[in-house]
PDB file of C-alpha atoms and ligand atoms in Angstrom:
ATOM      1  CA  MET A  10     408.244 238.590 -12.954  1.00 68.00           C
ATOM      2  CA  THR A  11     404.473 238.210 -12.168  1.00 78.00           C
ATOM      3  CA  LYS A  12     401.802 240.537 -13.330  1.00 83.00           C
ATOM      4  CA  THR A  13     401.264 242.004  -9.933  1.00 86.00           C
ATOM      5  CA  ASP A  14     405.000 242.463  -9.170  1.00 91.00           C
ATOM      6  CA  ASN A  15     404.710 246.075  -9.774  1.00 93.00           C
ATOM      7  CA  PHE A  16     401.857 246.673  -7.618  1.00 97.00           C
ATOM      8  CA  ILE A  17     401.719 248.972  -4.369  1.00 97.00           C
ATOM      9  CA  PRO A  18     399.291 249.143  -1.555  1.00 97.00           C
ATOM     10  CA  LEU A  19     396.237 251.251  -2.161  1.00 98.00           C
ATOM     11  CA  LYS A  20     395.750 254.389  -0.290  1.00 98.00           C
ATOM     12  CA  PHE A  21     391.948 254.363   0.517  1.00 98.00           C
ATOM     13  CA  ARG A  22     390.072 257.118   2.738  1.00 97.00           C
ATOM     14  CA  ARG A  23     387.333 255.073   4.346  1.00 98.00           C
ATOM     15  CA  LEU A  24     384.798 257.401   5.850  1.00 98.00           C
ATOM     16  CA  GLU A  25     382.388 256.525   8.694  1.00 98.00           C
ATOM     17  CA  GLU A  26     378.773 256.186   7.018  1.00 98.00           C
ATOM     18  CA  ASP A  27     377.340 259.400   8.749  1.00 98.00           C
ATOM     19  CA  ILE A  28     380.500 261.261   7.341  1.00 98.00           C
ATOM     20  CA  MET A  29     380.023 259.832   4.085  1.00 98.00           C
ATOM     21  CA  LEU A  30     376.454 260.830   3.878  1.00 98.00           C
ATOM     22  CA  ARG A  31     377.284 264.485   4.945  1.00 98.00           C
ATOM     23  CA  GLU A  32     379.998 264.589   2.329  1.00 98.00           C
ATOM     24  CA  SER A  33     377.738 263.339  -0.401  1.00 98.00           C
ATOM     25  CA  ARG A  34     375.090 265.778   0.563  1.00 98.00           C
ATOM     26  CA  ASN A  35     377.784 268.502   0.571  1.00 98.00           C
ATOM     27  CA  PHE A  36     379.195 267.478  -2.836  1.00 98.00           C
ATOM     28  CA  PHE A  37     375.894 267.248  -4.434  1.00 98.00           C
ATOM     29  CA  GLU A  38     375.122 270.845  -3.191  1.00 98.00           C
ATOM     30  CA  LEU A  39     378.275 272.167  -4.306  1.00 98.00           C
ATOM     31  CA  MET A  40     377.748 270.657  -7.792  1.00 98.00           C
ATOM     32  CA  ASP A  41     373.902 271.802  -8.030  1.00 98.00           C
ATOM     33  CA  GLN A  42     375.194 275.317  -7.895  1.00 97.00           C
ATOM     34  CA  ARG A  43     377.360 274.999 -10.949  1.00 98.00           C
ATOM     35  CA  ARG A  44     375.761 276.968 -13.953  1.00 98.00           C
ATOM     36  CA  THR A  45     377.194 277.094 -17.522  1.00 97.00           C
ATOM     37  CA  VAL A  46     377.992 281.006 -17.539  1.00 97.00           C
ATOM     38  CA  ARG A  47     378.132 283.169 -20.701  1.00 97.00           C
ATOM     39  CA  ASP A  48     378.857 286.619 -18.847  1.00 97.00           C
ATOM     40  CA  PHE A  49     382.656 286.786 -17.761  1.00 98.00           C
ATOM     41  CA  SER A  50     384.332 289.371 -15.893  1.00 98.00           C
ATOM     42  CA  ASP A  51     387.821 290.112 -17.338  1.00 98.00           C
ATOM     43  CA  GLN A  52     389.497 289.982 -14.027  1.00 98.00           C
ATOM     44  CA  ARG A  53     392.425 287.425 -14.075  1.00 96.00           C
ATOM     45  CA  ILE A  54     392.423 284.145 -12.080  1.00 97.00           C
ATOM     46  CA  PRO A  55     395.341 282.564 -10.006  1.00 97.00           C
ATOM     47  CA  GLN A  56     397.506 280.751 -12.210  1.00 98.00           C
ATOM     48  CA  GLU A  57     398.209 277.855  -9.523  1.00 98.00           C
ATOM     49  CA  VAL A  58     394.278 277.316  -9.492  1.00 98.00           C
ATOM     50  CA  ILE A  59     394.332 276.468 -13.335  1.00 98.00           C
ATOM     51  CA  GLU A  60     397.421 274.252 -12.928  1.00 98.00           C
ATOM     52  CA  ASN A  61     395.734 272.280 -10.044  1.00 98.00           C
ATOM     53  CA  ALA A  62     392.417 271.993 -11.974  1.00 99.00           C
ATOM     54  CA  ILE A  63     394.494 270.305 -14.898  1.00 99.00           C
ATOM     55  CA  ARG A  64     396.492 268.249 -12.414  1.00 99.00           C
ATOM     56  CA  SER A  65     392.976 266.908 -10.929  1.00 99.00           C
ATOM     57  CA  ALA A  66     391.876 266.463 -14.795  1.00 99.00           C
ATOM     58  CA  GLY A  67     394.922 264.174 -15.371  1.00 98.00           C
ATOM     59  CA  THR A  68     393.989 261.939 -12.744  1.00 98.00           C
ATOM     60  CA  ALA A  69     391.065 260.532 -14.574  1.00 98.00           C
ATOM     61  CA  PRO A  70     390.751 257.176 -15.426  1.00 98.00           C
ATOM     62  CA  SER A  71     391.788 256.240 -19.351  1.00 98.00           C
ATOM     63  CA  GLY A  72     391.800 253.309 -21.415  1.00 97.00           C
ATOM     64  CA  ALA A  73     394.955 251.350 -20.730  1.00 95.00           C
ATOM     65  CA  ASN A  74     395.990 254.356 -18.727  1.00 96.00           C
ATOM     66  CA  MET A  75     397.388 256.228 -21.833  1.00 95.00           C
ATOM     67  CA  GLN A  76     396.068 259.497 -20.601  1.00 97.00           C
ATOM     68  CA  PRO A  77     394.968 260.701 -23.951  1.00 97.00           C
ATOM     69  CA  TRP A  78     394.509 264.343 -23.414  1.00 98.00           C
ATOM     70  CA  HIS A  79     396.381 267.521 -23.742  1.00 98.00           C
ATOM     71  CA  PHE A  80     395.355 270.931 -22.103  1.00 98.00           C
ATOM     72  CA  ALA A  81     396.331 274.128 -24.222  1.00 98.00           C
ATOM     73  CA  VAL A  82     395.932 277.285 -21.458  1.00 98.00           C
ATOM     74  CA  VAL A  83     395.321 280.394 -23.563  1.00 98.00           C
ATOM     75  CA  GLN A  84     395.730 283.617 -21.644  1.00 98.00           C
ATOM     76  CA  ASP A  85     397.194 285.861 -24.525  1.00 98.00           C
ATOM     77  CA  ALA A  86     394.799 288.378 -25.643  1.00 98.00           C
ATOM     78  CA  ASN A  87     395.944 288.239 -29.399  1.00 98.00           C
ATOM     79  CA  ILE A  88     395.316 284.484 -29.290  1.00 98.00           C
ATOM     80  CA  LYS A  89     391.990 284.824 -27.554  1.00 98.00           C
ATOM     81  CA  LYS A  90     391.223 287.337 -30.328  1.00 98.00           C
ATOM     82  CA  ARG A  91     392.040 284.904 -33.180  1.00 98.00           C
ATOM     83  CA  ILE A  92     390.240 282.011 -31.578  1.00 98.00           C
ATOM     84  CA  ARG A  93     387.057 284.254 -31.127  1.00 98.00           C
ATOM     85  CA  GLU A  94     387.105 285.429 -34.833  1.00 98.00           C
ATOM     86  CA  ALA A  95     387.676 281.850 -36.067  1.00 97.00           C
ATOM     87  CA  ALA A  96     384.782 280.439 -33.860  1.00 97.00           C
ATOM     88  CA  GLU A  97     382.353 283.243 -34.610  1.00 97.00           C
ATOM     89  CA  ILE A  98     382.900 282.215 -38.487  1.00 96.00           C
ATOM     90  CA  GLU A  99     381.843 278.577 -37.882  1.00 94.00           C
ATOM     91  CA  GLU A 100     379.119 279.670 -35.572  1.00 95.00           C
ATOM     92  CA  LYS A 101     377.499 281.978 -37.962  1.00 95.00           C
ATOM     93  CA  LYS A 102     377.447 279.023 -40.526  1.00 94.00           C
ATOM     94  CA  LEU A 103     375.945 277.073 -37.827  1.00 93.00           C
ATOM     95  CA  TYR A 104     373.078 279.551 -36.725  1.00 94.00           C
ATOM     96  CA  GLU A 105     372.577 280.612 -40.315  1.00 93.00           C
ATOM     97  CA  HIS A 106     372.412 277.334 -42.427  1.00 92.00           C
ATOM     98  CA  ARG A 107     373.931 274.346 -40.692  1.00 93.00           C
ATOM     99  CA  ALA A 108     371.548 274.054 -37.521  1.00 92.00           C
ATOM    100  CA  GLY A 109     367.813 272.938 -38.527  1.00 92.00           C
ATOM    101  CA  ASP A 110     364.865 274.177 -37.209  1.00 94.00           C
ATOM    102  CA  GLU A 111     364.848 271.654 -34.540  1.00 95.00           C
ATOM    103  CA  TRP A 112     368.225 272.369 -33.263  1.00 93.00           C
ATOM    104  CA  LEU A 113     367.400 275.908 -33.138  1.00 95.00           C
ATOM    105  CA  GLU A 114     364.356 275.378 -31.193  1.00 95.00           C
ATOM    106  CA  ALA A 115     366.075 273.160 -28.587  1.00 94.00           C
ATOM    107  CA  LEU A 116     368.598 276.162 -28.283  1.00 93.00           C
ATOM    108  CA  ALA A 117     366.470 278.814 -27.857  1.00 93.00           C
ATOM    109  CA  PRO A 118     366.116 278.791 -24.013  1.00 93.00           C
ATOM    110  CA  LEU A 119     369.780 279.242 -23.643  1.00 93.00           C
ATOM    111  CA  GLY A 120     369.730 282.591 -25.457  1.00 91.00           C
ATOM    112  CA  THR A 121     372.743 281.667 -27.623  1.00 94.00           C
ATOM    113  CA  ASP A 122     373.777 283.233 -30.935  1.00 94.00           C
ATOM    114  CA  ALA A 123     376.891 283.400 -33.318  1.00 95.00           C
ATOM    115  CA  ASN A 124     378.526 286.046 -31.056  1.00 96.00           C
ATOM    116  CA  LYS A 125     381.196 284.832 -28.819  1.00 97.00           C
ATOM    117  CA  PRO A 126     382.396 287.910 -27.089  1.00 97.00           C
ATOM    118  CA  PHE A 127     383.306 285.686 -23.881  1.00 98.00           C
ATOM    119  CA  LEU A 128     386.223 284.001 -25.892  1.00 98.00           C
ATOM    120  CA  GLU A 129     388.050 287.420 -25.537  1.00 98.00           C
ATOM    121  CA  THR A 130     386.519 288.765 -22.110  1.00 98.00           C
ATOM    122  CA  ALA A 131     387.275 285.694 -19.906  1.00 98.00           C
ATOM    123  CA  PRO A 132     390.798 285.645 -18.640  1.00 98.00           C
ATOM    124  CA  THR A 133     391.504 281.834 -19.541  1.00 98.00           C
ATOM    125  CA  LEU A 134     390.637 279.378 -22.260  1.00 98.00           C
ATOM    126  CA  ILE A 135     391.366 275.695 -21.627  1.00 98.00           C
ATOM    127  CA  VAL A 136     391.362 273.937 -25.092  1.00 98.00           C
ATOM    128  CA  VAL A 137     391.353 270.132 -24.338  1.00 98.00           C
ATOM    129  CA  PHE A 138     392.699 267.966 -27.077  1.00 98.00           C
ATOM    130  CA  SER A 139     392.289 264.376 -27.523  1.00 97.00           C
ATOM    131  CA  LYS A 140     395.380 262.404 -28.829  1.00 96.00           C
ATOM    132  CA  LYS A 141     394.567 259.373 -31.149  1.00 91.00           C
ATOM    133  CA  PHE A 142     398.005 258.283 -30.325  1.00 92.00           C
ATOM    134  CA  THR A 143     400.564 258.604 -27.640  1.00 90.00           C
ATOM    135  CA  ILE A 144     404.347 259.139 -28.516  1.00 88.00           C
ATOM    136  CA  ASP A 145     406.218 257.226 -25.621  1.00 88.00           C
ATOM    137  CA  ASP A 146     409.727 257.939 -24.344  1.00 89.00           C
ATOM    138  CA  GLN A 147     411.200 256.199 -27.113  1.00 93.00           C
ATOM    139  CA  GLY A 148     409.614 258.268 -29.857  1.00 90.00           C
ATOM    140  CA  ARG A 149     407.388 255.163 -30.685  1.00 91.00           C
ATOM    141  CA  LYS A 150     403.583 255.777 -31.641  1.00 92.00           C
ATOM    142  CA  ARG A 151     401.376 253.748 -29.357  1.00 91.00           C
ATOM    143  CA  LYS A 152     397.606 253.590 -29.751  1.00 93.00           C
ATOM    144  CA  ASN A 153     395.061 255.083 -27.343  1.00 94.00           C
ATOM    145  CA  TYR A 154     392.067 253.238 -26.181  1.00 95.00           C
ATOM    146  CA  TYR A 155     388.572 254.651 -25.488  1.00 97.00           C
ATOM    147  CA  THR A 156     389.730 258.119 -26.388  1.00 97.00           C
ATOM    148  CA  ALA A 157     386.555 259.972 -26.097  1.00 97.00           C
ATOM    149  CA  GLU A 158     385.299 258.517 -23.053  1.00 98.00           C
ATOM    150  CA  SER A 159     388.726 259.014 -21.426  1.00 98.00           C
ATOM    151  CA  VAL A 160     388.811 262.590 -22.301  1.00 98.00           C
ATOM    152  CA  GLY A 161     385.296 263.203 -21.589  1.00 98.00           C
ATOM    153  CA  ILE A 162     385.716 262.020 -18.052  1.00 98.00           C
ATOM    154  CA  ALA A 163     388.965 264.304 -17.639  1.00 99.00           C
ATOM    155  CA  CYS A 164     386.860 267.172 -18.966  1.00 98.00           C
ATOM    156  CA  GLY A 165     384.154 266.562 -16.431  1.00 98.00           C
ATOM    157  CA  MET A 166     386.842 266.567 -13.688  1.00 99.00           C
ATOM    158  CA  LEU A 167     388.338 269.765 -15.048  1.00 99.00           C
ATOM    159  CA  ILE A 168     385.101 271.425 -14.756  1.00 98.00           C
ATOM    160  CA  THR A 169     384.108 270.201 -11.269  1.00 98.00           C
ATOM    161  CA  ALA A 170     387.798 271.159 -10.062  1.00 99.00           C
ATOM    162  CA  LEU A 171     387.468 274.599 -11.445  1.00 98.00           C
ATOM    163  CA  HIS A 172     383.844 274.963  -9.687  1.00 98.00           C
ATOM    164  CA  GLY A 173     385.227 273.804  -6.539  1.00 98.00           C
ATOM    165  CA  SER A 174     387.920 276.423  -6.707  1.00 98.00           C
ATOM    166  CA  GLY A 175     385.321 279.052  -7.093  1.00 98.00           C
ATOM    167  CA  LEU A 176     385.381 279.856 -10.741  1.00 98.00           C
ATOM    168  CA  ALA A 177     382.766 279.727 -13.304  1.00 98.00           C
ATOM    169  CA  THR A 178     383.025 277.711 -16.586  1.00 98.00           C
ATOM    170  CA  LEU A 179     381.485 277.570 -20.190  1.00 98.00           C
ATOM    171  CA  THR A 180     381.815 274.385 -22.282  1.00 97.00           C
ATOM    172  CA  HIS A 181     382.019 275.691 -25.605  1.00 94.00           C
ATOM    173  CA  THR A 182     382.231 273.525 -28.818  1.00 88.00           C
ATOM    174  CA  PRO A 183     382.216 275.387 -31.869  1.00 89.00           C
ATOM    175  CA  SER A 184     381.986 273.064 -34.822  1.00 86.00           C
ATOM    176  CA  PRO A 185     384.212 272.187 -36.639  1.00 90.00           C
ATOM    177  CA  MET A 186     387.217 273.095 -34.259  1.00 94.00           C
ATOM    178  CA  LYS A 187     390.060 272.230 -36.439  1.00 93.00           C
ATOM    179  CA  PHE A 188     391.008 275.978 -36.515  1.00 96.00           C
ATOM    180  CA  LEU A 189     392.211 275.339 -32.768  1.00 97.00           C
ATOM    181  CA  CYS A 190     394.844 272.924 -34.068  1.00 96.00           C
ATOM    182  CA  ASP A 191     396.380 275.528 -36.403  1.00 96.00           C
ATOM    183  CA  ILE A 192     396.142 278.582 -33.999  1.00 97.00           C
ATOM    184  CA  LEU A 193     397.634 276.361 -31.146  1.00 98.00           C
ATOM    185  CA  GLU A 194     399.939 274.754 -33.387  1.00 97.00           C
ATOM    186  CA  ARG A 195     398.963 271.220 -32.035  1.00 96.00           C
ATOM    187  CA  PRO A 196     400.611 268.015 -33.700  1.00 93.00           C
ATOM    188  CA  THR A 197     398.175 266.118 -36.419  1.00 92.00           C
ATOM    189  CA  TYR A 198     397.500 263.366 -34.039  1.00 93.00           C
ATOM    190  CA  GLU A 199     395.629 265.723 -31.565  1.00 95.00           C
ATOM    191  CA  ARG A 200     391.958 266.566 -32.270  1.00 96.00           C
ATOM    192  CA  PRO A 201     390.195 269.438 -30.312  1.00 97.00           C
ATOM    193  CA  PHE A 202     387.643 268.202 -27.696  1.00 98.00           C
ATOM    194  CA  LEU A 203     386.440 270.948 -25.824  1.00 97.00           C
ATOM    195  CA  LEU A 204     386.887 274.782 -25.225  1.00 98.00           C
ATOM    196  CA  LEU A 205     386.435 275.558 -21.896  1.00 98.00           C
ATOM    197  CA  VAL A 206     386.037 279.153 -20.980  1.00 98.00           C
ATOM    198  CA  CYS A 207     387.045 279.882 -17.413  1.00 98.00           C
ATOM    199  CA  GLY A 208     386.987 283.139 -15.016  1.00 98.00           C
ATOM    200  CA  TYR A 209     384.759 284.982 -12.806  1.00 98.00           C
ATOM    201  CA  PRO A 210     381.301 285.594 -13.773  1.00 98.00           C
ATOM    202  CA  ALA A 211     380.466 289.409 -14.595  1.00 98.00           C
ATOM    203  CA  ALA A 212     378.644 291.043 -12.014  1.00 97.00           C
ATOM    204  CA  ASN A 213     375.534 291.187 -13.567  1.00 94.00           C
ATOM    205  CA  ALA A 214     375.642 287.617 -15.122  1.00 97.00           C
ATOM    206  CA  ARG A 215     372.443 285.918 -15.666  1.00 97.00           C
ATOM    207  CA  VAL A 216     371.700 282.264 -16.406  1.00 97.00           C
ATOM    208  CA  PRO A 217     368.563 280.884 -18.227  1.00 96.00           C
ATOM    209  CA  ASN A 218     365.815 279.646 -15.981  1.00 96.00           C
ATOM    210  CA  ILE A 219     366.268 275.721 -16.914  1.00 93.00           C
ATOM    211  CA  GLN A 220     365.654 272.863 -14.510  1.00 95.00           C
ATOM    212  CA  ARG A 221     367.503 269.583 -13.948  1.00 97.00           C
ATOM    213  CA  GLN A 222     365.729 266.170 -14.096  1.00 98.00           C
ATOM    214  CA  PRO A 223     364.979 264.800 -10.828  1.00 98.00           C
ATOM    215  CA  LEU A 224     366.551 261.569  -9.683  1.00 98.00           C
ATOM    216  CA  SER A 225     363.715 259.407 -10.539  1.00 98.00           C
ATOM    217  CA  GLN A 226     363.777 260.532 -14.093  1.00 98.00           C
ATOM    218  CA  ILE A 227     367.541 260.278 -14.474  1.00 98.00           C
ATOM    219  CA  SER A 228     367.972 257.003 -12.766  1.00 98.00           C
ATOM    220  CA  SER A 229     366.456 253.257 -12.374  1.00 98.00           C
ATOM    221  CA  PHE A 230     367.248 251.098  -9.221  1.00 98.00           C
ATOM    222  CA  ILE A 231     366.905 247.560 -10.327  1.00 97.00           C
ATOM    223  CA  PRO A 232     365.187 245.543  -7.534  1.00 94.00           C
TER     224      PRO A 232
HETATM  225  N1  IYR B 307     378.208 275.832 -30.545  1.00 68.36           N
HETATM  226  C1  IYR B 307     376.945 276.883 -30.666  1.00 68.36           C
HETATM  227  C2  IYR B 307     375.458 276.217 -30.564  1.00 68.36           C
HETATM  228  C3  IYR B 307     375.352 275.388 -29.244  1.00 68.36           C
HETATM  229  C4  IYR B 307     375.087 274.020 -29.317  1.00 68.36           C
HETATM  230  C5  IYR B 307     374.706 273.289 -28.324  1.00 68.36           C
HETATM  231  I1  IYR B 307     374.192 271.477 -28.544  1.00 68.36           I
HETATM  232  C6  IYR B 307     374.540 274.129 -27.078  1.00 68.36           C
HETATM  233  O1  IYR B 307     374.223 273.409 -25.992  1.00 68.36           O
HETATM  234  C7  IYR B 307     375.008 275.405 -26.975  1.00 68.36           C
HETATM  235  C8  IYR B 307     375.250 276.121 -27.991  1.00 68.36           C
HETATM  236  C9  IYR B 307     377.124 277.761 -29.612  1.00 68.36           C
HETATM  237  O2  IYR B 307     378.023 277.920 -28.793  1.00 68.36           O
HETATM  238  O3  IYR B 307     376.423 278.926 -29.487  1.00 68.36           O
END
C-alpha cells in the first residue's frame, strides 16, 4: 500500500473572483460586528445550534489530525452555580493579589471585576478541554501534537460559528481552571482551555468602547 492509497478527491468550492470579493467583505462585516458580551439574557438557546457550532469547531485542523479537544456543554443551573462559585474564588484572588498594577490597568477599560453573574445567567457554558493524549479504539494512549495551537484554532471556529448563528459569546478564562476538571469529572489527561459563555445578550447590554487595530498595524505585506 502506498502512502496515498487512502486518499480521496478534494471537494472544493471554487468561486469567481467577484463573488469571492463579495463573500470576503460580507464575512469581514459579520465578524466585525462580534463583540465580547458580559451581560446575558437567561433565554435558552436551541440545542441544535450548540451542536452544530461544536461540529464546526470539530472540523478545525489539528496536529497529526489527533483532534485533541473535548467540549463539555453545561446548562444545568446547579452546575453553573458551582462553576460560578469556584470561578469567583479564583477571580477574587486574581483581582485582590495576583494581578499586578500593570495588569489591572490593562483590564480597566473592560470594566471587569471578580463578580461573574453571567456564569449563572447565560443559558449555556461550553467548557473546552485540551487533551494531552488521545485514547484510541484499542484503549492505547496516543500522544497529541501542537495541542494548544489546535485547540486554539478550534475555539476560534467555535466562537465564529456561534456568532454566525446569531449568538453572543464571552471567552472566560478564570485562572487556575482546575476546578472545572473536578466539577465536570473529566479524565486527568484533559486540561480546561477555555470557558465559553454563550446566549443572547441582555436587552440593555453595553460593551466597552474599544477599537480594533487597522490592517496596516496588524499586517505587513512583504514586497
Ligand atoms: N479572568 C479575569 C481577568 C481578565 C483577564 C483578561 I487578560 C481579560 O482580557 C479579561 C479579564 C476576568 O475574567 O475578569
